[in-house]
mmCIF file of C-alpha atoms and ligand atoms in Angstrom:
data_model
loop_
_atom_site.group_PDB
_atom_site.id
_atom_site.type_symbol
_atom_site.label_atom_id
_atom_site.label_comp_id
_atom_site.label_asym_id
_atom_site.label_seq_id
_atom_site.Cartn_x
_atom_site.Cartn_y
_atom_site.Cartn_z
ATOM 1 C CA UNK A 1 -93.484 -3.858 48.327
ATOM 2 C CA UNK A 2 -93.650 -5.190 44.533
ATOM 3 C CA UNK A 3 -90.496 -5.013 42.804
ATOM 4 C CA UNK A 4 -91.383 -1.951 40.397
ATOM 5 C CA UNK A 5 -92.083 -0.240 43.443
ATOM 6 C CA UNK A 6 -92.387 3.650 42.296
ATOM 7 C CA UNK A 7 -91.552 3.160 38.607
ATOM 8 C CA UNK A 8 -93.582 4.175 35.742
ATOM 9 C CA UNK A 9 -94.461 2.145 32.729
ATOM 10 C CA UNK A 10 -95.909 2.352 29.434
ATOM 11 C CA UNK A 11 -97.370 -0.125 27.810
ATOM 12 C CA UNK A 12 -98.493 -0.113 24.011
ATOM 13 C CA UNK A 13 -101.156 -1.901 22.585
ATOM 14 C CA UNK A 14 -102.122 -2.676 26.211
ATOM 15 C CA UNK A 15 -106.212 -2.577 24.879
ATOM 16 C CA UNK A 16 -105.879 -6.746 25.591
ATOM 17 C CA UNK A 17 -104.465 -9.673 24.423
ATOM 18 C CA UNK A 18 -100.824 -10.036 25.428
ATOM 19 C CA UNK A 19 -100.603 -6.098 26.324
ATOM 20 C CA UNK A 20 -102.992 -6.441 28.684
ATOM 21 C CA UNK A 21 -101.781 -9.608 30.496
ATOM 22 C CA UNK A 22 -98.072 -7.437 30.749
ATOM 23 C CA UNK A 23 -100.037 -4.138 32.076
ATOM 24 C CA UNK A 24 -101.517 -6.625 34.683
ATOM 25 C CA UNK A 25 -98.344 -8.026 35.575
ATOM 26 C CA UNK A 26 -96.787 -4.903 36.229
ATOM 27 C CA UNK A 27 -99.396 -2.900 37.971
ATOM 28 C CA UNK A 28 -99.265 -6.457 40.728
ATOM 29 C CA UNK A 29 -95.605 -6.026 40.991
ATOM 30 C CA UNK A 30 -95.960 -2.216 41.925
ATOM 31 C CA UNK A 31 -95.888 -0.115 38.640
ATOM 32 C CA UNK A 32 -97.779 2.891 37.854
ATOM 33 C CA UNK A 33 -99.103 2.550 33.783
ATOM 34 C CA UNK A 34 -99.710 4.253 31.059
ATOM 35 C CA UNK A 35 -101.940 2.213 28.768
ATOM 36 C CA UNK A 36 -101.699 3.294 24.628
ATOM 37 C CA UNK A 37 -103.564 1.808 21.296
ATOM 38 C CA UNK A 38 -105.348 2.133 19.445
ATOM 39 C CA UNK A 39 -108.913 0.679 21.192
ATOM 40 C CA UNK A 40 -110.202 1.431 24.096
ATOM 41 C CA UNK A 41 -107.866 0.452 27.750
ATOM 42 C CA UNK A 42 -110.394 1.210 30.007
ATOM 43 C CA UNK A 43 -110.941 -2.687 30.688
ATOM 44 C CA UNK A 44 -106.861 -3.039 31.097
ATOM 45 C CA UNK A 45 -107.025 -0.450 33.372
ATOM 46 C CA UNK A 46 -109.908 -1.784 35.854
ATOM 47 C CA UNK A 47 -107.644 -4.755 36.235
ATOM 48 C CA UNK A 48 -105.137 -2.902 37.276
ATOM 49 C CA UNK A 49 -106.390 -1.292 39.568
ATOM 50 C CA UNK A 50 -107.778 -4.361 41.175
ATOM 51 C CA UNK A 51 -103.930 -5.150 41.554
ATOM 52 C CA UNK A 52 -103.855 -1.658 43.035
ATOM 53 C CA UNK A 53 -102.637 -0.207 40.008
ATOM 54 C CA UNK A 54 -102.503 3.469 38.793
ATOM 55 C CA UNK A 55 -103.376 3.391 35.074
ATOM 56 C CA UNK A 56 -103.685 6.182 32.689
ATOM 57 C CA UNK A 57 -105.167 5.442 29.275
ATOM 58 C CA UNK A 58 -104.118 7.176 26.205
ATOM 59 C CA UNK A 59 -105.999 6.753 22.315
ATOM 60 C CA UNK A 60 -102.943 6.330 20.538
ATOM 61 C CA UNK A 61 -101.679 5.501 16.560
ATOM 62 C CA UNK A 62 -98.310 4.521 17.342
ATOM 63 C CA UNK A 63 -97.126 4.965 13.558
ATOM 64 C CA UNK A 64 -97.868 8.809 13.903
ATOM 65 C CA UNK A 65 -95.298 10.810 15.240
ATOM 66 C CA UNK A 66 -97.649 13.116 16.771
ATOM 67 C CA UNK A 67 -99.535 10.969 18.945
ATOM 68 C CA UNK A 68 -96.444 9.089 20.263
ATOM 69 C CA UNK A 69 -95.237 12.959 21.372
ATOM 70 C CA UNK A 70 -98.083 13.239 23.118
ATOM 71 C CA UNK A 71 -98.548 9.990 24.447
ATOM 72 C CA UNK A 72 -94.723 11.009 26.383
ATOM 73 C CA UNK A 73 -96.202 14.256 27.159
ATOM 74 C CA UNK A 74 -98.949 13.409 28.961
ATOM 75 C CA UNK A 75 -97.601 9.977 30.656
ATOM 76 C CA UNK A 76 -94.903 12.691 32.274
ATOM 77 C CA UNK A 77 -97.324 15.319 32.941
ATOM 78 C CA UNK A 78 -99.363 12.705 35.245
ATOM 79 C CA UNK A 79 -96.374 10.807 36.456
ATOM 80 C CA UNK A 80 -93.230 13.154 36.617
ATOM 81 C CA UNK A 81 -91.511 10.311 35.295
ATOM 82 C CA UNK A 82 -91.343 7.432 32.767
ATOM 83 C CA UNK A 83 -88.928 4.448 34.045
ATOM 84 C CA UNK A 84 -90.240 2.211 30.982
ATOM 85 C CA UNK A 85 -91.649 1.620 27.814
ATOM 86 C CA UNK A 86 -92.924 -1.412 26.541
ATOM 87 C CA UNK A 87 -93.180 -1.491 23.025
ATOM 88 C CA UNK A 88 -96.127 -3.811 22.487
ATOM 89 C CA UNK A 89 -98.112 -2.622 19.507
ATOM 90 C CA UNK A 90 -98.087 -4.701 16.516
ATOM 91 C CA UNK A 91 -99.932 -6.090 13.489
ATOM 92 C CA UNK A 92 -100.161 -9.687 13.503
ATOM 93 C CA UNK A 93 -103.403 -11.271 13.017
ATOM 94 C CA UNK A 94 -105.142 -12.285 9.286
ATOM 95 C CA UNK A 95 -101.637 -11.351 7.458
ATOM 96 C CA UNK A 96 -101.360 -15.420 6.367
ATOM 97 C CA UNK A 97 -100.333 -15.622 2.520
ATOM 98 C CA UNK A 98 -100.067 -18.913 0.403
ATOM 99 C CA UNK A 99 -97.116 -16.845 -1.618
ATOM 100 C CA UNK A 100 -94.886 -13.762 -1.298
ATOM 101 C CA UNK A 101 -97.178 -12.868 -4.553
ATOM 102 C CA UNK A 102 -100.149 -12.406 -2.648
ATOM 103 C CA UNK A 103 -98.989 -10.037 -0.261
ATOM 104 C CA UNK A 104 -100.237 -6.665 -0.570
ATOM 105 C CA UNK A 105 -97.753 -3.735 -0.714
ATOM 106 C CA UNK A 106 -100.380 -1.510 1.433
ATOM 107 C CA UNK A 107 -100.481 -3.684 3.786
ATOM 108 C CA UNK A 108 -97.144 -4.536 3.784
ATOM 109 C CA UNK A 109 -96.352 -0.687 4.336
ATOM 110 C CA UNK A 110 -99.062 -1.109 7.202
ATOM 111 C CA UNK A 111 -97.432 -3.884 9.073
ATOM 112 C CA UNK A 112 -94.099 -1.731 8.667
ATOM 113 C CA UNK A 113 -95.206 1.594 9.926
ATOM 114 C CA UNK A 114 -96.844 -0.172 13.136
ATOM 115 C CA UNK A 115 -94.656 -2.936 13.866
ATOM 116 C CA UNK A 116 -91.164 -1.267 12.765
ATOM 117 C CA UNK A 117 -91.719 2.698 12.393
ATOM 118 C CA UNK A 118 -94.409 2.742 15.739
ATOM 119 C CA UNK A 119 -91.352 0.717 17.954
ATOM 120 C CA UNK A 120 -88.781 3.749 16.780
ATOM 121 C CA UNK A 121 -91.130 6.099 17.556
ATOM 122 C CA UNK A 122 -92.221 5.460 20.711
ATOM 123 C CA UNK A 123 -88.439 5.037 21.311
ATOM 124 C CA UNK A 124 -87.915 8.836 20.209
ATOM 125 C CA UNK A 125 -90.940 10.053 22.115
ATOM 126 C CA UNK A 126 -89.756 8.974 25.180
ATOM 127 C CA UNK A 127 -86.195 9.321 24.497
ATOM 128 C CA UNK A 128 -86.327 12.793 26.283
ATOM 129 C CA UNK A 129 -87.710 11.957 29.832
ATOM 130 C CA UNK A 130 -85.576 9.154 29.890
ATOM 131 C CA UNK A 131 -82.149 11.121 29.355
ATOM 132 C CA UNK A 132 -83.172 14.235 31.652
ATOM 133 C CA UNK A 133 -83.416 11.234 34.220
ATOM 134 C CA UNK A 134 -80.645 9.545 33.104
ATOM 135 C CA UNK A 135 -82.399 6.367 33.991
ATOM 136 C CA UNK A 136 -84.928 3.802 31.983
ATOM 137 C CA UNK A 137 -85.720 0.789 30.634
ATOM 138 C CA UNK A 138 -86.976 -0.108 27.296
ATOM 139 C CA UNK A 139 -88.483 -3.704 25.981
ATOM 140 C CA UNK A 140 -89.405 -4.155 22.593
ATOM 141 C CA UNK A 141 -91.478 -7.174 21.190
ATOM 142 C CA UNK A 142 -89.956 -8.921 18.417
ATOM 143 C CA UNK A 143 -91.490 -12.544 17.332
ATOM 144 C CA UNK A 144 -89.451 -16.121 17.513
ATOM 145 C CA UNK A 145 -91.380 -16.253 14.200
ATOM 146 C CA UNK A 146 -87.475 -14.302 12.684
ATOM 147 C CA UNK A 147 -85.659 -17.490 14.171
ATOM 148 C CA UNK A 148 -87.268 -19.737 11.318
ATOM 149 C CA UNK A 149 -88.795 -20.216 8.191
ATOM 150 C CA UNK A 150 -92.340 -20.803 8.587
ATOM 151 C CA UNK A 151 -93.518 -24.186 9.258
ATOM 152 C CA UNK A 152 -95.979 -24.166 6.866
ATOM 153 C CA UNK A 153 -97.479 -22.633 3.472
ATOM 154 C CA UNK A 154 -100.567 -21.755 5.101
ATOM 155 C CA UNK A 155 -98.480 -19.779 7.717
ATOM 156 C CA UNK A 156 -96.564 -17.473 5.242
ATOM 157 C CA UNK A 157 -96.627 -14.151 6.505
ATOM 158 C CA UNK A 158 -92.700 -12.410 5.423
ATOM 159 C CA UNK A 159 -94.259 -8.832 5.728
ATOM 160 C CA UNK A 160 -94.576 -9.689 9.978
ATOM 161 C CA UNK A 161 -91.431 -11.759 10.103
ATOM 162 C CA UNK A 162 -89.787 -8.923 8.733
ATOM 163 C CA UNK A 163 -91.090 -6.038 10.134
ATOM 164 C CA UNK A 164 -89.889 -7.473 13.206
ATOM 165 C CA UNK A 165 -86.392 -8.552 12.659
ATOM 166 C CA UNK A 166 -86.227 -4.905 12.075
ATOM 167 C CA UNK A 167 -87.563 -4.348 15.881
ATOM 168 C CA UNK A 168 -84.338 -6.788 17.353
ATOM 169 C CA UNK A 169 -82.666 -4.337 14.631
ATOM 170 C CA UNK A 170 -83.970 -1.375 16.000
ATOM 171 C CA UNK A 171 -82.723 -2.300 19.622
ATOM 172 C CA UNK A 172 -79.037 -3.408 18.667
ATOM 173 C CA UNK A 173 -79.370 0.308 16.868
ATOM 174 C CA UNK A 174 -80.401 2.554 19.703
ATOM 175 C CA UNK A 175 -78.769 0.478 22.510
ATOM 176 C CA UNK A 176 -75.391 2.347 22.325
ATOM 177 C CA UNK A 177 -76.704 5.660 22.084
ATOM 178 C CA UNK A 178 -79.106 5.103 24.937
ATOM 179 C CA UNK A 179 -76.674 3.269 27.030
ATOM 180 C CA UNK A 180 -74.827 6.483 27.379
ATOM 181 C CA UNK A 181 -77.572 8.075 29.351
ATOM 182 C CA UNK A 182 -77.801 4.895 31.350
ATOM 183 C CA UNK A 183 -81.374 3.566 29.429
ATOM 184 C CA UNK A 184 -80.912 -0.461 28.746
ATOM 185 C CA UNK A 185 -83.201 -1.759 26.010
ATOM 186 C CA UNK A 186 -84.088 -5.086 25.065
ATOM 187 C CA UNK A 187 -86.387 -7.469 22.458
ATOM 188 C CA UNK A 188 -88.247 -9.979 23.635
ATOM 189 C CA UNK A 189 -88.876 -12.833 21.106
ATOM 190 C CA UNK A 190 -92.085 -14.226 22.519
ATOM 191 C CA UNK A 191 -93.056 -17.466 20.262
ATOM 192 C CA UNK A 192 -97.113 -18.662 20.082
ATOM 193 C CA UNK A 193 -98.771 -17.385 23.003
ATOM 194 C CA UNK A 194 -102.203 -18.091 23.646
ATOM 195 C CA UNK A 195 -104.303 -15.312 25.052
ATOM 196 C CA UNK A 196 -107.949 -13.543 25.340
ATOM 197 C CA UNK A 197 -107.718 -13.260 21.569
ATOM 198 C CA UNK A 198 -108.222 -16.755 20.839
ATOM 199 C CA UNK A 199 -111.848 -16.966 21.551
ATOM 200 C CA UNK A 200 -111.905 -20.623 22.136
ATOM 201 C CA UNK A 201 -109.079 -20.831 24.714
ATOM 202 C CA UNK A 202 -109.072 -19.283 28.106
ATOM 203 C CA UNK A 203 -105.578 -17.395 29.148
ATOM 204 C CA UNK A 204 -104.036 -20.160 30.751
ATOM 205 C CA UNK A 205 -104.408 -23.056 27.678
ATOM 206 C CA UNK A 206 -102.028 -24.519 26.702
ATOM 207 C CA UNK A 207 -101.668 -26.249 23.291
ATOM 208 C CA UNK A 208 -99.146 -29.473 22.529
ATOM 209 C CA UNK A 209 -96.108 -28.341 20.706
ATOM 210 C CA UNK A 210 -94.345 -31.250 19.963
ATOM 211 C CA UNK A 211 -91.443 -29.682 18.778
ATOM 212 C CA UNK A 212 -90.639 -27.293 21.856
ATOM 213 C CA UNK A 213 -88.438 -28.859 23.890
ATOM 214 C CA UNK A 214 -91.039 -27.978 26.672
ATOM 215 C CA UNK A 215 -93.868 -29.562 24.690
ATOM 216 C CA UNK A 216 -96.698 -27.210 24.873
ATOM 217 C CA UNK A 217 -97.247 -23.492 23.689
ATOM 218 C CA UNK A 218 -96.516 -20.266 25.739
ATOM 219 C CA UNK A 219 -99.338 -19.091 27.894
ATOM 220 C CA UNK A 220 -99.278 -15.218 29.266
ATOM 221 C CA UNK A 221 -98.274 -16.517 32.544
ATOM 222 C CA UNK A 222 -94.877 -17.637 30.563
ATOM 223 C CA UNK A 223 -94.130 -14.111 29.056
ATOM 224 C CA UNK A 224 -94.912 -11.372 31.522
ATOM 225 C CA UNK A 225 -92.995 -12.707 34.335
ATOM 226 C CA UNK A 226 -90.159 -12.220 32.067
ATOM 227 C CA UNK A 227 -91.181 -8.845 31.144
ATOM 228 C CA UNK A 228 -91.454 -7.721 34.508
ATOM 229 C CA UNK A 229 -87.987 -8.727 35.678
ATOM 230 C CA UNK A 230 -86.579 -6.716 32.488
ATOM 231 C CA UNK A 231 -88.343 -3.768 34.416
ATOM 232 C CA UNK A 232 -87.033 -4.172 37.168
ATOM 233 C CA UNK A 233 -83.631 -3.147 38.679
ATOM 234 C CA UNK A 234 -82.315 -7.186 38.330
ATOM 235 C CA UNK A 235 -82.032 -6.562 34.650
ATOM 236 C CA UNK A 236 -80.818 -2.927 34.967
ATOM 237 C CA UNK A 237 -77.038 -4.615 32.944
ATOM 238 C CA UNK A 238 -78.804 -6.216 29.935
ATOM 239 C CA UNK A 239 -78.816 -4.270 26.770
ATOM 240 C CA UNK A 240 -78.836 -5.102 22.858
ATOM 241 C CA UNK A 241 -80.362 -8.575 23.530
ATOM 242 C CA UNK A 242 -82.965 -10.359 22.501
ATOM 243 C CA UNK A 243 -84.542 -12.707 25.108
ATOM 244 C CA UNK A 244 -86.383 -16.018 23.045
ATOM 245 C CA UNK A 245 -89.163 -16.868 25.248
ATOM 246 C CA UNK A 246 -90.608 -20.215 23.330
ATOM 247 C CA UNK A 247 -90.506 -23.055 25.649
ATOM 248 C CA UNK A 248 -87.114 -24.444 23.479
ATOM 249 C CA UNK A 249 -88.904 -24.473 20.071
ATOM 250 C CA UNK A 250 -86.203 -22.483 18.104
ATOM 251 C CA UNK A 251 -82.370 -21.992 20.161
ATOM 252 C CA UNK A 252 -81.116 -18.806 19.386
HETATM 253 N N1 NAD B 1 -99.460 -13.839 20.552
HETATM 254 C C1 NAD B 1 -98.343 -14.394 20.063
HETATM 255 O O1 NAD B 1 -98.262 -15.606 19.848
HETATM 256 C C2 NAD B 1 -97.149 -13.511 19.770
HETATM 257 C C3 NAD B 1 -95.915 -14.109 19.507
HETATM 258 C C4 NAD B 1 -94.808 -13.301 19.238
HETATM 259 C C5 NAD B 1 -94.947 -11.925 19.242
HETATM 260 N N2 NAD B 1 -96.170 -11.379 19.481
HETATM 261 C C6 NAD B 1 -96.273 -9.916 19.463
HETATM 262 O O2 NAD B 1 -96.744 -9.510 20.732
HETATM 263 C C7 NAD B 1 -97.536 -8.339 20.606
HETATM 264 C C8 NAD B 1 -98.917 -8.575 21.209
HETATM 265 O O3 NAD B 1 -99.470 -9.740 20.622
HETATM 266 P P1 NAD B 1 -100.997 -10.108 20.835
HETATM 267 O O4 NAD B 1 -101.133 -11.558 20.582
HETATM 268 O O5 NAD B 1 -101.498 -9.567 22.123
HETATM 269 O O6 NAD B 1 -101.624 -9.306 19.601
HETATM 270 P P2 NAD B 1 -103.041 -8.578 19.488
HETATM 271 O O7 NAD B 1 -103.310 -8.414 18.027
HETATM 272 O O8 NAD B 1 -104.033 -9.303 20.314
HETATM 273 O O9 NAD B 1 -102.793 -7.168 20.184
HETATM 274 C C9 NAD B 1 -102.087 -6.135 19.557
HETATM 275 C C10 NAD B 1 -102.557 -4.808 20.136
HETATM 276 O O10 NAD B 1 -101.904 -3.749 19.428
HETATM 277 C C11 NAD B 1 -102.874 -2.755 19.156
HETATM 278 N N3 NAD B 1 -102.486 -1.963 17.990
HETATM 279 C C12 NAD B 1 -102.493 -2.364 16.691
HETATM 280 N N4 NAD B 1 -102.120 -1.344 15.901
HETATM 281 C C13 NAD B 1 -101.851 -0.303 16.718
HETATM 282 C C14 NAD B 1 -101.421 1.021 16.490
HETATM 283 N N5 NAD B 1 -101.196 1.490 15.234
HETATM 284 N N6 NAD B 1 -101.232 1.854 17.547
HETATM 285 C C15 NAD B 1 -101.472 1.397 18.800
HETATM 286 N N7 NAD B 1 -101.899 0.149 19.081
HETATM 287 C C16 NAD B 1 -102.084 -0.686 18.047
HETATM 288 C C17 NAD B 1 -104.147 -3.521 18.925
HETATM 289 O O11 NAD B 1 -105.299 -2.678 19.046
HETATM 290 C C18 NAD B 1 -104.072 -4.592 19.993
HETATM 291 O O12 NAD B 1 -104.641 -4.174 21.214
HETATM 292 C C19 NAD B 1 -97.576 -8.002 19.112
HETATM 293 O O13 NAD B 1 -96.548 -7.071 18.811
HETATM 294 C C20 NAD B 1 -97.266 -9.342 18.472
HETATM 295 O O14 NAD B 1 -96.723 -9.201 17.180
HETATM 296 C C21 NAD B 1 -97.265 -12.127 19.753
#
């Protein structure tokens, strides 16, 4: 029996890329999932079921109240339940600036309402379920890109870097109330991680990083193994912390 046995877990922007591989991971290691974005899950949810896998897929904005309500509604009306929620929507591709000049204030509000706003959301939509339980677990995705300044000018992007130091905010924020009604919640600080998103690598390439003490860059296989043992009852006493998962390229 997989070690999330019986729990129930939803996963945002599980369409692919990283949120896929985690959806993956946890249907293999037992979980029941509820898959949210904005694009279409139905792939993320054939491969979980491979893994034998329930999976439920929502069409979700999680910067609108509304739908993140929903979303909570109808991942308890199927399940009875929701043991976790992983907050793994976010804006991060094309937002590369040469100077804080050229960023766009729209966008910037974009990157803000999805990345920030859609994490304390989701939070508050399931919020509920998870204190009539009196049980959960919540991970939220934060970047190691907040644990330095950007290597380089044509990597300049302080709208994402910001938006989510305000997620490892949003955590140290909630995690008192929430650890009243026994929920833990955690970030994870994932740094570059390859995955189906870069067309011209496959999900297990690794590229040199000379400066991480491990050499190379993260691969999925080096994230949701983490992410699944924050599920699962082995984690059940961390709260408030944010887990760097970078192969020793920045030491928090
Ligand atoms: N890949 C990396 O190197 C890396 C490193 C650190 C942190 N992260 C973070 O990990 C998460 C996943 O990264 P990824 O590489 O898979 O990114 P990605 O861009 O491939 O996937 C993000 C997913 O979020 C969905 N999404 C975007 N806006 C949404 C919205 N408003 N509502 C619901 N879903 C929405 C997208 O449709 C997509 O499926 C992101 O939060 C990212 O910032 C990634």
């Amino acid at each position: 029996m997989g070690r999330l046995h019986g729990k129930v877990i939803l996963v945002t922007g599980a369409a692919a890329g990283l949120g896929r591989e985690y959806a993956v991971r946890l249907a293999a290691d037992g979980a029941r999932l509820a898959l949210a974005d904005i694009e279409d899950c139905a792939e993320t949810a054939a491969r979980c079921a491979d893994q034998g896998g329930e999976a439920l897929t929502l069409d979700v904005d999680v910067s609108h109240e509304d739908q993140t309500k929903e979303m909570a509604r109808r991942t308890h009306e199927r399940f009875g339940r929701i043991d976790g929620l992983l907050n793994n929507a976010g804006l991060m591709r094309g937002l590369a600036v040469k100077s804080l000049l050229d960023v766009d204030m729209d966008v910037w509000d974009r990157v803000f309402a999805v990345n920030a706003r859609g994490t304390f959301l989701c939070i508050r939509a399931v919020t509920p379920y998870m204190r009539q339980q009196n049980s959960g677990t919540i991970v939220n995705v934060g970047s190691g890109s907040t644990l330095r300044i950007a290597r380089a000018v044509d990597s300049l992007n302080p709208h994402y870097t910001s938006s989510k130091a305000a997620v490892a905010a949003i955590t140290r924020g909630v995690a008192r109330e929430l650890g009243a009604h026994n929920i833990n919640v955690v970030t994870i600080a994932p740094g570059a991680t390859t995955s189906d998103r870069d067309p011209a690598l496959t999900a297990e390439d690794a590229l040199p990083e000379p400066e991480a003490a491990l050499g190379r860059r993260g691969v999925p296989g080096d994230v949701t193994g983490v992410v699944a043992f924050l599920f699962s009852d082995d984690a059940r006493f961390i709260s408030g912390q944010m887990i760097v998962i970078n192969g020793g390229r920045e030491v928090y």
